[in-house]
Each structure stands twice: as structure tokens, then as C-alpha cells.
Backbone as a ProteinNet text record, in pm:
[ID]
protein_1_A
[PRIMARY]
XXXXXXXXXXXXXXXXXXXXXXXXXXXXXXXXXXXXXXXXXXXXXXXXXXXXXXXXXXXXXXXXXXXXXXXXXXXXXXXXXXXXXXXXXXXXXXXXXXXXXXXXXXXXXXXXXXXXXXXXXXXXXXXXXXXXXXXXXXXXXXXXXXXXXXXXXXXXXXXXXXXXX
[TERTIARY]
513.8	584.5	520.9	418.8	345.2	394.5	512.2	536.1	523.2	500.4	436	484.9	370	417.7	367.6	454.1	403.1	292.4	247.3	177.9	80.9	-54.1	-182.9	-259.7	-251.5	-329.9	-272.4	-207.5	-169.4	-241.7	-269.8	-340.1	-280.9	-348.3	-274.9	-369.9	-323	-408.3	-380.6	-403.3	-373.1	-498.1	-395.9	-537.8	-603	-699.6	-802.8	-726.6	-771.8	-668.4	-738.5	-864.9	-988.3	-916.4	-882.1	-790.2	-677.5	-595.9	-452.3	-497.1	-555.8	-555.4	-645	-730.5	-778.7	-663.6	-594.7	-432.3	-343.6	-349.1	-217.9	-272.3	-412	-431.9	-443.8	-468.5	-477	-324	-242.1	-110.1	-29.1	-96.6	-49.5	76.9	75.4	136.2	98.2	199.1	176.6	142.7	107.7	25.6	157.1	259.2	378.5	478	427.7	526	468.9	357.8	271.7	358.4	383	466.9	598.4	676.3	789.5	740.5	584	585.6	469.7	418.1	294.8	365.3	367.5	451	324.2	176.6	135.9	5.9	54	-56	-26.9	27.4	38.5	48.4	-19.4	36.4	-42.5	66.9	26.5	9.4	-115.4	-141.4	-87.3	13.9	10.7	4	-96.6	-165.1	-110.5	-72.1	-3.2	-112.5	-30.4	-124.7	-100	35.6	85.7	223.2	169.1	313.4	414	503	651.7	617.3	528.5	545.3	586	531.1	539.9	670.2	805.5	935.3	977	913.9	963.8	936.7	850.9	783.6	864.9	888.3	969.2	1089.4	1177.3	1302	1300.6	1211.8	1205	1246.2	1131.8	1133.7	1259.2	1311.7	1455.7	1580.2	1569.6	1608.3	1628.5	1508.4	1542.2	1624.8	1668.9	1761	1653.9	1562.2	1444.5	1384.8	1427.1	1318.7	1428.5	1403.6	1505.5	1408.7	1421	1343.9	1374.9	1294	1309.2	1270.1	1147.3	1165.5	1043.9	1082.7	986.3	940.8	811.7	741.5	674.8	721.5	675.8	556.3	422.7	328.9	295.6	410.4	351.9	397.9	562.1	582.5	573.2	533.2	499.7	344.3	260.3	112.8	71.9	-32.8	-84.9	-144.4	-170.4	-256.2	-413.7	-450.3	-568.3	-598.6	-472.7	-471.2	-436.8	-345.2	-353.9	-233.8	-244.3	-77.6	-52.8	46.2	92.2	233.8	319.4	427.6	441.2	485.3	430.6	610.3	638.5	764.4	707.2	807.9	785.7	871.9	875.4	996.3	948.6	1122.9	1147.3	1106.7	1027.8	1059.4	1001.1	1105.5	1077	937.7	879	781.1	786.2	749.9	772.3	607.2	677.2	537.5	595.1	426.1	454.2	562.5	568.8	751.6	851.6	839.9	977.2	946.5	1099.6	1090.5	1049	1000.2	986	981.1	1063.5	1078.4	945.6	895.2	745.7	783.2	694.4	680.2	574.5	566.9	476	502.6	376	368.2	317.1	402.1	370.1	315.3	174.1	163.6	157.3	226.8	220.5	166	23.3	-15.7	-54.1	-153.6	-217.4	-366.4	-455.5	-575.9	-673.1	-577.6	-683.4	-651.2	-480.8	-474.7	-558.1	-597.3	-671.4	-800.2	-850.4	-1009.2	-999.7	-1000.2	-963.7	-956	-872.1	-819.2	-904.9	-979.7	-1047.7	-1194.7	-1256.1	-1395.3	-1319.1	-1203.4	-1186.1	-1157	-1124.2	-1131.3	-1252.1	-1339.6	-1456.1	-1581.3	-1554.1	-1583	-1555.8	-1386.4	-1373.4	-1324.9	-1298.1	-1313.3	-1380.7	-1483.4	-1575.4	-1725.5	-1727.7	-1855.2	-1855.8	-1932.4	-1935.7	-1984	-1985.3	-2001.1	-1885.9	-1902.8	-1763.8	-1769.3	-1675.8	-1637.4	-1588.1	-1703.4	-1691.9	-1564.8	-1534.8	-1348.6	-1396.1	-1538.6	-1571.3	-1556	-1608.4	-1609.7	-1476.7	-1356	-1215.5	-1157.6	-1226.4	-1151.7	-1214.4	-1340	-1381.1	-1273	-1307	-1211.7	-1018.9	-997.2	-898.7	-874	-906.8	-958.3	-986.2	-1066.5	-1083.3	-927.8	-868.6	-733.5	-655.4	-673.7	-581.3	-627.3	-762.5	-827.6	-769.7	-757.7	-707.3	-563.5	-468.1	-347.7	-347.9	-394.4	-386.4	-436.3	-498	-579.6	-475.2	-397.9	-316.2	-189.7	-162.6	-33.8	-79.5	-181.2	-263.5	-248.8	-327.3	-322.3	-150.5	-44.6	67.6	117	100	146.7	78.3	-24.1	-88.3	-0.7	-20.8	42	197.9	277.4	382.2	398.6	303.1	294.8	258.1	160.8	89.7	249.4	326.9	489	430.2	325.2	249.4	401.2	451.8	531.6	687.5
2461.4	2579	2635	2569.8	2655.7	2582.9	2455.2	2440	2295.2	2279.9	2177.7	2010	1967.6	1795.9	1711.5	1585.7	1513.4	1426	1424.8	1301.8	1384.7	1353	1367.7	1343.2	1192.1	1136.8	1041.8	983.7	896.2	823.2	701.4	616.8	453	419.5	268.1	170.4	57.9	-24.8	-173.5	-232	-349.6	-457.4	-589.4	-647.2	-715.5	-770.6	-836.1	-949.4	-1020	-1140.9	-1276.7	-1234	-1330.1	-1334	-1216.6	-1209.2	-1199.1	-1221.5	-1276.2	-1439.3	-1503.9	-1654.2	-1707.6	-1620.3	-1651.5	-1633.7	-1563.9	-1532.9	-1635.2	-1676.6	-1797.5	-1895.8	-1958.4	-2074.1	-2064.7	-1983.9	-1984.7	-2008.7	-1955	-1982	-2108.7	-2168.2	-2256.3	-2227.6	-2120.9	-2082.7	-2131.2	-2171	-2264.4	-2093	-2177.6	-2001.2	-1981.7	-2038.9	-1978.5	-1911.4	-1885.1	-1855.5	-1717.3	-1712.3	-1609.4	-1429.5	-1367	-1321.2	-1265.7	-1375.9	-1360.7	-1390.3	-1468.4	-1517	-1428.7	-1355	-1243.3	-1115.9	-1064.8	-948.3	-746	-812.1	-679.8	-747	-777	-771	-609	-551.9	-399	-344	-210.3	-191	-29.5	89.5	243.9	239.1	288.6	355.5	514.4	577.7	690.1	753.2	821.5	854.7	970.1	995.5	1129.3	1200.5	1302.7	1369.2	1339.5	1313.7	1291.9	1179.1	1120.6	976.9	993.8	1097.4	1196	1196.1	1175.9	1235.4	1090.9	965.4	835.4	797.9	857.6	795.1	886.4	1019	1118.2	1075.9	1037.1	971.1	819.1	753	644.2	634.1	730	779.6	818	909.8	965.7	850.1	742.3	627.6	529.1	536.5	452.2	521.3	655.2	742.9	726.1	666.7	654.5	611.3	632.3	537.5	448.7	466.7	375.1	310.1	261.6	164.6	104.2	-47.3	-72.1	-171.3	-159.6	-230.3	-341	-408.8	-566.7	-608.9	-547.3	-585.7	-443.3	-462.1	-344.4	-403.5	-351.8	-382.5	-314.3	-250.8	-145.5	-180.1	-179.2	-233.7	-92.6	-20.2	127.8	103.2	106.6	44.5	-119	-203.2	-337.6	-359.6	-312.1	-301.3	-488.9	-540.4	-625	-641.6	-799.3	-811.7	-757.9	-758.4	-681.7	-537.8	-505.8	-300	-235	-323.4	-267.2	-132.7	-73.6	19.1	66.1	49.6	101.6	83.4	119.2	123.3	53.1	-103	-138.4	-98.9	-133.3	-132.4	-219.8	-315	-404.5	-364.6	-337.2	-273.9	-333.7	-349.7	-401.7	-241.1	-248.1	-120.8	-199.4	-122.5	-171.2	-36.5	-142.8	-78.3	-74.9	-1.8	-18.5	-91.4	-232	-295.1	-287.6	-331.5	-373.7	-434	-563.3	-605	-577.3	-434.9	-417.7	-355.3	-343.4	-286.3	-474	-414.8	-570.5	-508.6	-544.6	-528.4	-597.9	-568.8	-604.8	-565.5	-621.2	-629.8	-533.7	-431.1	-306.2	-298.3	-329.6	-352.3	-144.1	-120.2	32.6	33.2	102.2	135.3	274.7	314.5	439.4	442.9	482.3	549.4	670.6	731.8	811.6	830.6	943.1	932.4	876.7	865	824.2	652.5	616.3	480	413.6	464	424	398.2	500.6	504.6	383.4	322.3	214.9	117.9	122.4	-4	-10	59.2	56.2	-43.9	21	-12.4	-167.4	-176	-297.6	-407	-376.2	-464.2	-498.6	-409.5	-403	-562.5	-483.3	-592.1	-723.3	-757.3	-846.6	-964.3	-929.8	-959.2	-968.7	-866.2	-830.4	-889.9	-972.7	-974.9	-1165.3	-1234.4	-1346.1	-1391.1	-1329.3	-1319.9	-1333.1	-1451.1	-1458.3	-1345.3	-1320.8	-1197.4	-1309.5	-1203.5	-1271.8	-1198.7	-1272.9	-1229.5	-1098.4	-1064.1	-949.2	-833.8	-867.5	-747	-712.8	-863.9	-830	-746.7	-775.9	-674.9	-535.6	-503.1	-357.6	-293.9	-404.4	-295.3	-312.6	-348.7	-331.9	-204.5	-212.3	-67.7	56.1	50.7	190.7	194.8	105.4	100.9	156.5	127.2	182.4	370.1	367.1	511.6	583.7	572.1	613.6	644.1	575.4	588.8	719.1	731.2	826.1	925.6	967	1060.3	1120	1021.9	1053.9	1125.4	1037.9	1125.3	1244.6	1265	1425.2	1501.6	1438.9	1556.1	1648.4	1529.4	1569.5	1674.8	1652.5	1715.4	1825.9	1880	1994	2066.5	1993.8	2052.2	2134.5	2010.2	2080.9	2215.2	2184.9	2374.2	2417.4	2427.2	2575.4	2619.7	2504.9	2493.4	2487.7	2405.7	2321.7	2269.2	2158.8	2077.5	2105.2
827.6	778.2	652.6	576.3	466.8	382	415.8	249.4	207.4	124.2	31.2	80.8	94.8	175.7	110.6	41.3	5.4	73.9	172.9	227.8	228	219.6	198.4	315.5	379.9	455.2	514.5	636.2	680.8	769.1	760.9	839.7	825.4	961.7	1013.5	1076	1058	1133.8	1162.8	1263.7	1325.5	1277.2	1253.5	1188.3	1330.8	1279.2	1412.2	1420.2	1546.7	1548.6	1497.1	1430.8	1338.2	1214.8	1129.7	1013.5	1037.7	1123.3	1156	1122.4	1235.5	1201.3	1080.8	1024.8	885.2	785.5	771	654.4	709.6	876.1	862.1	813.5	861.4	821.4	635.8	533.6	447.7	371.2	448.2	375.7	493.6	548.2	605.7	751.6	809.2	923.5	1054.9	1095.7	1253.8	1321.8	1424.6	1522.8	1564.5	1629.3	1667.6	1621.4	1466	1339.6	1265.5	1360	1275.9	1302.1	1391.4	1415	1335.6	1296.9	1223.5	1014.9	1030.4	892.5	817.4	925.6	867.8	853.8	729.4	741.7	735.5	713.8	730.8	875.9	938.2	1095	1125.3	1137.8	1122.2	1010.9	974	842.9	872.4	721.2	749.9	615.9	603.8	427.3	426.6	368.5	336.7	197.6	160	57.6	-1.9	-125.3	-164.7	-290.7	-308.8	-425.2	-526.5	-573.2	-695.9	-684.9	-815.5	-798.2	-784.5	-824.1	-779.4	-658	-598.5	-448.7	-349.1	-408.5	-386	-336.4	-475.2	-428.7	-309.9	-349.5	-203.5	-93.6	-78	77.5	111.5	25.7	10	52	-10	11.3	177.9	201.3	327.4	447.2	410.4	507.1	477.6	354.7	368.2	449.1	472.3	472.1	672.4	725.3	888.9	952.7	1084.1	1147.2	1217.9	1241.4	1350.8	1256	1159.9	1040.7	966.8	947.6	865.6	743.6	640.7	485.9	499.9	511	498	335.4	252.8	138.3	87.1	-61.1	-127.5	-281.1	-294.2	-390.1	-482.3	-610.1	-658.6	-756	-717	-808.8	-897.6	-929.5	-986.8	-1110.5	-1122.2	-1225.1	-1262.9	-1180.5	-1238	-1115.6	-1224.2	-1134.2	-1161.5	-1078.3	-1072.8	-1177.1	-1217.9	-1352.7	-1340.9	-1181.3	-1139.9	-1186.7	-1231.7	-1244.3	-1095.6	-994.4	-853.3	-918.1	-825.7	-826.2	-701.1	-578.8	-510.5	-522.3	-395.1	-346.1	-212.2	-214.5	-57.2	-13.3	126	198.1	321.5	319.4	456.6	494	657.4	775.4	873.2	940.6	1051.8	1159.9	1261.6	1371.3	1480.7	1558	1720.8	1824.1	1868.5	2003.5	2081.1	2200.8	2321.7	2342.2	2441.6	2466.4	2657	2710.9	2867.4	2892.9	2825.5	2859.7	2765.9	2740	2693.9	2551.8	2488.3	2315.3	2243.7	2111.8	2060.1	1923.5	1846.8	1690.2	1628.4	1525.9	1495.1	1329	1234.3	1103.3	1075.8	943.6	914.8	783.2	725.7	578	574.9	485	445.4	293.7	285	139	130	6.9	-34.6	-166.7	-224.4	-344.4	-332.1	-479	-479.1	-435.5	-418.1	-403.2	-482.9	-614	-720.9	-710.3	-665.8	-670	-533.7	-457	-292	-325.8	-439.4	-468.3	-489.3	-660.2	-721.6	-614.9	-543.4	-471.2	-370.4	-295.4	-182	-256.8	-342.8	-416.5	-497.1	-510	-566.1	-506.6	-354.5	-275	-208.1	-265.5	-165.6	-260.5	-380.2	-444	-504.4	-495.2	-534.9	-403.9	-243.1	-131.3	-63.5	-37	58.1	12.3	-112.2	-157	-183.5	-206.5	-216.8	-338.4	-415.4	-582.8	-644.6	-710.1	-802.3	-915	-955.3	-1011.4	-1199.4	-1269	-1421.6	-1496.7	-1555.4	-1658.8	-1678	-1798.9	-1813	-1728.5	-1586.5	-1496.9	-1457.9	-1443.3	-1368.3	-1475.1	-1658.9	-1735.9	-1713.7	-1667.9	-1674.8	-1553.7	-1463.4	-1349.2	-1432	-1436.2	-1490.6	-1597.4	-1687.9	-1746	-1664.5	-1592.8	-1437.1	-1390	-1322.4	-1338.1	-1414.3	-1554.4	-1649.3	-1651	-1643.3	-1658.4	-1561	-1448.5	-1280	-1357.6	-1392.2	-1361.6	-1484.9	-1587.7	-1654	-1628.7	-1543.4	-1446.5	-1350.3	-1297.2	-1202.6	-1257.4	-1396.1	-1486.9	-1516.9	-1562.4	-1611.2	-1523.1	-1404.5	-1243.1	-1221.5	-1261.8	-1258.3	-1287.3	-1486.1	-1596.2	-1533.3	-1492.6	-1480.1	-1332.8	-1236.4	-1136.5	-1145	-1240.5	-1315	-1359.4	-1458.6	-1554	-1493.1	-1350.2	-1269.3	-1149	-1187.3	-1098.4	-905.5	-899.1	-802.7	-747.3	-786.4	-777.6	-812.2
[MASK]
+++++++++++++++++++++++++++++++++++++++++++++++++++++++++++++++++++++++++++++++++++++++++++++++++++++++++++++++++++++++++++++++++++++++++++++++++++++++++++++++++++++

């Protein structure tokens, strides 16, 4: 309709069933438990423009009759000692599979573009790489972190006064 949406970018994804049984065996999950004890083997990143837009999209999804919150985690106002910041939501929703509907677990994150950057390149390096990571560097990224989120308050304040938002 022309008018202004919080969501930016929505995307999803199913994990492999290599990193399904690499995350149970790491937290110690029998394979028959994995199911009810893995809560993001599914999971939707939806990406917003601005952090006001975060609880809107939030709200939206508490807001369903086909989704029900099993638990929520606001790393925005209490970010990780890493410098992470999102908005996760674990939900209960049902699928239609070959045999039938089957309720399934869906870890939802909601940040910004600037919190995805950060987090994408920070997972890239402090997961994806086999280099231990020195205090020094976990404090630089941490700092980029802190830089991002004030970037993201600025982007705000501005969108505000042009009455963007």
C-alpha cells in the first residue's frame, strides 16, 4: 500500500542435520530429545531499519493466533558481553508435514542492518575460523559493537526529525 514497513528483509533457514547433531552432542542431547530440546533447528532472521521498529515487529508476532512464545530474549537492552544485540523469540508453530500438522520450535531474530552486519562478520570470525581469538581483538570487536549501536541510535534520531518514522 506505499506505506512504511518495519521489516526490511526476512529470511529463514533450517539447520543441516551435521549441525543439528554437532549442537546436541555439544550440549549433551540424546538424538531422541533433539526435537523438543533444540530450540533454533529452524529459525527466521527478520531485519529492520531502525530499533523502534524491532518491538513493532515483535509485538506483531506476539500479536498471532498461529504462534505461540515459548520464551524471549532481549540482547538489545541486555546485549552480550560479546557486544551481540538482537531480539531473539522462540515459538511454538505448527506445519503441515506428509503425516500430518506437527508443532515444531523457531528461534526468531529480529535486529537492525547495522546489528546483522556486526553479527554476521562476528560470527564469521569468531566461529567460522580456527584461530583463537586474543582478549585484545574480542575487545576491538566489542567496541565496533558499541560503534554500530550508536550508529543505529543516530540513523534513528535522524529519521525522526525528517518525520521518516
Amino acid at each position: 500500500r506505499g506505506m512504511y514497513s518495519p521489516m526490511e528483509q526476512v529470511c529463514g533457514r533450517v539447520k543441516s542435520i551435521s549441525s543439528i547433531l554437532d549442537k546436541a552432542q555439544k550440549k549433551n542431547i540424546e538424538v531422541d530429545k533433539i526435537e523438543e530440546q533444540l530450540d533454533d533447528i529452524a529459525g527466521i532472521r527478520i531485519i529492520c531499519q531502525f530499533v523502534e521498529d524491532i518491538e513493532k515487529v515483535a509485538d506483531l508476532i506476539q500479536k498471532r493466533s498461529d504462534i505461540e512464545i515459548k520464551s524471549e530474549k532481549d540482547y538489545i537492552r541486555h546485549m552480550k558481553d560479546s557486544g551481540y544485540r538482537s531480539y531473539h523469540l522462540i515459538v511454538y508453530y505448527t506445519v503441515e508435514t506428509m503425516n500430518g500438522p506437527k508443532r515444531i520450535q523457531v528461534e526468531i531474530q529480529i535486529r537492525t542492518m547495522a546489528m546483522d552486519f556486526w553479527a554476521s562478520l562476528e560470527h564469521q570470525l569468531r566461529y567460522k575460523s580456527d584461530v583463537e581469538i586474543p582478549e585484545h581483538v574480542s575487545d576491538d570487536l566489542k567496541k565496533c559493537a558499541d560503534v554500530i549501536a550508536e550508529t543505529d541510535q543516530e540513523m534513528q534520531r535522524i529519521a525522526k526529525e525528517l518525520k521518516v518514522l
